[in-house]
mmCIF file of C-alpha atoms in Angstrom:
data_model
loop_
_atom_site.group_PDB
_atom_site.id
_atom_site.type_symbol
_atom_site.label_atom_id
_atom_site.label_comp_id
_atom_site.label_asym_id
_atom_site.label_seq_id
_atom_site.Cartn_x
_atom_site.Cartn_y
_atom_site.Cartn_z
ATOM 1 C CA MET A 47 -9.646 0.714 -9.506
ATOM 2 C CA LYS A 48 -6.702 3.272 -10.267
ATOM 3 C CA LYS A 49 -5.235 2.406 -13.920
ATOM 4 C CA LYS A 50 -2.242 2.121 -12.808
ATOM 5 C CA MET A 51 0.273 2.678 -15.115
ATOM 6 C CA TYR A 52 4.065 3.225 -16.183
ATOM 7 C CA LEU A 53 5.803 6.050 -17.168
ATOM 8 C CA SER A 54 9.011 6.584 -18.985
ATOM 9 C CA LEU A 55 11.343 8.754 -19.910
ATOM 10 C CA PRO A 56 14.833 9.493 -21.621
ATOM 11 C CA ILE A 57 18.095 8.977 -18.284
ATOM 12 C CA SER A 58 20.557 8.252 -19.424
ATOM 13 C CA GLY A 59 22.048 11.709 -20.641
ATOM 14 C CA ARG A 60 20.496 13.795 -19.117
ATOM 15 C CA ASP A 61 20.569 15.715 -15.580
ATOM 16 C CA LEU A 62 19.158 13.189 -13.148
ATOM 17 C CA LYS A 63 17.641 16.015 -10.643
ATOM 18 C CA SER A 64 16.569 17.427 -14.069
ATOM 19 C CA VAL A 65 15.062 14.636 -14.531
ATOM 20 C CA ARG A 66 14.187 13.525 -11.524
ATOM 21 C CA VAL A 67 12.034 17.112 -11.660
ATOM 22 C CA PHE A 68 10.236 16.258 -15.064
ATOM 23 C CA ALA A 69 8.897 12.832 -14.077
ATOM 24 C CA LYS A 70 7.555 13.943 -10.907
ATOM 25 C CA ARG A 71 5.822 16.821 -12.826
ATOM 26 C CA VAL A 72 4.746 14.421 -15.410
ATOM 27 C CA LYS A 73 4.004 11.800 -13.230
ATOM 28 C CA GLN A 74 0.922 14.595 -11.394
ATOM 29 C CA LYS A 75 -0.390 15.286 -14.982
ATOM 30 C CA TRP A 76 -1.176 11.731 -15.234
ATOM 31 C CA GLU A 77 -1.942 11.873 -11.715
ATOM 32 C CA ARG A 78 -4.500 14.476 -11.732
ATOM 33 C CA LYS A 79 -6.170 12.001 -15.037
ATOM 34 C CA GLY A 80 -7.148 10.221 -12.055
ATOM 35 C CA TYR A 81 -3.844 7.426 -13.113
ATOM 36 C CA GLU A 82 -1.481 6.172 -10.399
ATOM 37 C CA VAL A 83 1.888 5.736 -11.972
ATOM 38 C CA VAL A 84 5.152 5.177 -11.106
ATOM 39 C CA THR A 85 8.619 6.411 -11.832
ATOM 40 C CA PRO A 86 11.356 4.351 -12.826
ATOM 41 C CA PHE A 87 13.349 6.068 -10.320
ATOM 42 C CA GLU A 88 10.413 4.741 -7.394
ATOM 43 C CA VAL A 89 11.291 0.948 -8.854
ATOM 44 C CA THR A 90 15.161 1.227 -8.157
ATOM 45 C CA GLU A 91 16.664 3.625 -5.779
ATOM 46 C CA GLN A 92 15.943 0.337 -3.017
ATOM 47 C CA PHE A 93 18.540 -0.224 -4.381
ATOM 48 C CA ASP A 94 19.470 -3.815 -2.731
ATOM 49 C CA GLY A 95 23.138 -4.629 -5.536
ATOM 50 C CA VAL A 96 23.926 -6.090 -8.187
ATOM 51 C CA LYS A 97 24.700 -9.131 -8.437
ATOM 52 C CA GLU A 98 28.107 -10.029 -9.560
ATOM 53 C CA GLY A 99 28.812 -9.365 -13.462
ATOM 54 C CA MET A 100 25.714 -7.192 -13.900
ATOM 55 C CA SER A 101 25.662 -3.027 -14.441
ATOM 56 C CA TYR A 102 23.441 -0.705 -12.924
ATOM 57 C CA TYR A 103 22.490 0.076 -16.127
ATOM 58 C CA ALA A 104 21.143 -3.508 -16.390
ATOM 59 C CA TYR A 105 19.799 -3.851 -12.989
ATOM 60 C CA CYS A 106 17.625 -0.718 -13.197
ATOM 61 C CA MET A 107 15.896 -1.921 -16.751
ATOM 62 C CA GLY A 108 15.646 -5.383 -15.235
ATOM 63 C CA ARG A 109 13.754 -3.984 -12.663
ATOM 64 C CA CYS A 110 11.542 -1.537 -14.430
ATOM 65 C CA VAL A 111 10.681 -3.569 -16.998
ATOM 66 C CA GLU A 112 9.421 -5.669 -13.919
ATOM 67 C CA ALA A 113 6.868 -2.705 -13.182
ATOM 68 C CA LEU A 114 6.030 -1.921 -15.935
ATOM 69 C CA LEU A 115 4.708 -5.667 -16.369
ATOM 70 C CA LYS A 116 3.053 -4.627 -12.949
ATOM 71 C CA CYS A 117 0.826 -1.945 -15.274
ATOM 72 C CA ASP A 118 -1.979 -1.708 -17.344
ATOM 73 C CA GLY A 119 -0.084 1.198 -19.139
ATOM 74 C CA VAL A 120 2.797 3.012 -20.575
ATOM 75 C CA ILE A 121 3.596 6.164 -20.470
ATOM 76 C CA MET A 122 6.073 6.907 -23.301
ATOM 77 C CA CYS A 123 7.691 10.075 -22.558
ATOM 78 C CA GLN A 124 9.075 13.103 -25.509
ATOM 79 C CA ASP A 125 12.201 11.244 -27.558
ATOM 80 C CA TRP A 126 11.067 8.037 -25.882
ATOM 81 C CA PHE A 127 11.928 6.569 -29.013
ATOM 82 C CA ASN A 128 15.674 8.083 -28.381
ATOM 83 C CA SER A 129 16.478 5.942 -25.716
ATOM 84 C CA LYS A 130 17.635 2.490 -25.991
ATOM 85 C CA GLY A 131 15.968 1.545 -22.383
ATOM 86 C CA CYS A 132 11.844 3.137 -23.906
ATOM 87 C CA ARG A 133 12.530 1.713 -27.062
ATOM 88 C CA THR A 134 12.596 -1.590 -24.918
ATOM 89 C CA GLU A 135 10.326 -0.863 -22.719
ATOM 90 C CA TRP A 136 7.794 0.219 -25.330
ATOM 91 C CA ASN A 137 8.221 -2.784 -26.862
ATOM 92 C CA VAL A 138 7.546 -5.020 -23.558
ATOM 93 C CA ALA A 139 5.100 -4.186 -23.360
ATOM 94 C CA GLU A 140 3.570 -4.369 -27.183
ATOM 95 C CA VAL A 141 4.826 -7.793 -26.892
ATOM 96 C CA TYR A 142 3.053 -7.848 -23.763
ATOM 97 C CA GLY A 143 -0.301 -6.187 -24.709
ATOM 98 C CA ILE A 144 0.148 -2.898 -22.211
ATOM 99 C CA LYS A 145 -1.356 -0.156 -23.443
ATOM 100 C CA ARG A 146 1.829 2.790 -24.550
ATOM 101 C CA VAL A 147 0.488 6.581 -24.769
ATOM 102 C CA LEU A 148 2.565 8.878 -25.856
ATOM 103 C CA ASP A 149 3.246 11.996 -22.907
ATOM 104 C CA ASP A 150 3.268 15.458 -24.786
ATOM 105 C CA THR A 151 4.818 17.528 -21.715
ATOM 106 C CA LYS A 152 8.430 19.659 -22.646
ATOM 107 C CA TYR A 153 12.103 18.630 -21.225
ATOM 108 C CA ILE A 154 12.256 21.046 -19.816
ATOM 109 C CA GLY A 155 15.990 19.903 -18.506
ATOM 110 C CA ARG A 156 20.010 20.244 -18.917
ATOM 111 C CA LEU A 157 21.656 17.056 -20.993
ATOM 112 C CA GLU A 158 25.290 16.089 -18.754
ATOM 113 C CA ASN A 159 27.275 18.608 -20.620
ATOM 114 C CA GLY A 160 25.206 21.800 -19.335
ATOM 115 C CA GLU A 161 23.247 22.470 -21.716
ATOM 116 C CA GLU A 162 19.886 22.801 -22.022
ATOM 117 C CA GLY A 163 18.181 19.526 -24.213
#
């Protein structure tokens, strides 16, 4: 049975189209190594509404943590330590004894301001 890995990558402050392309690239890389990979985009695309008083960001983080807890490990992408969401996922994995691995794929996308990131 394939090990299931959650992909943790910085999203906020980046161009969403570029991040989606990057996530797909990293996912394919790890699938070629024999893993099943779940991305944040896959677990939040079924948006079924936010509860009153909850931000969309909080909703997404909740779904991501839920998905992470169902995985055997988490793949931490470049610059993960600069992202509150990624640091949260790192700490959740640490608390629950979920394996953490670092990925060295370079992000070659754009930031929201149009600069390369």
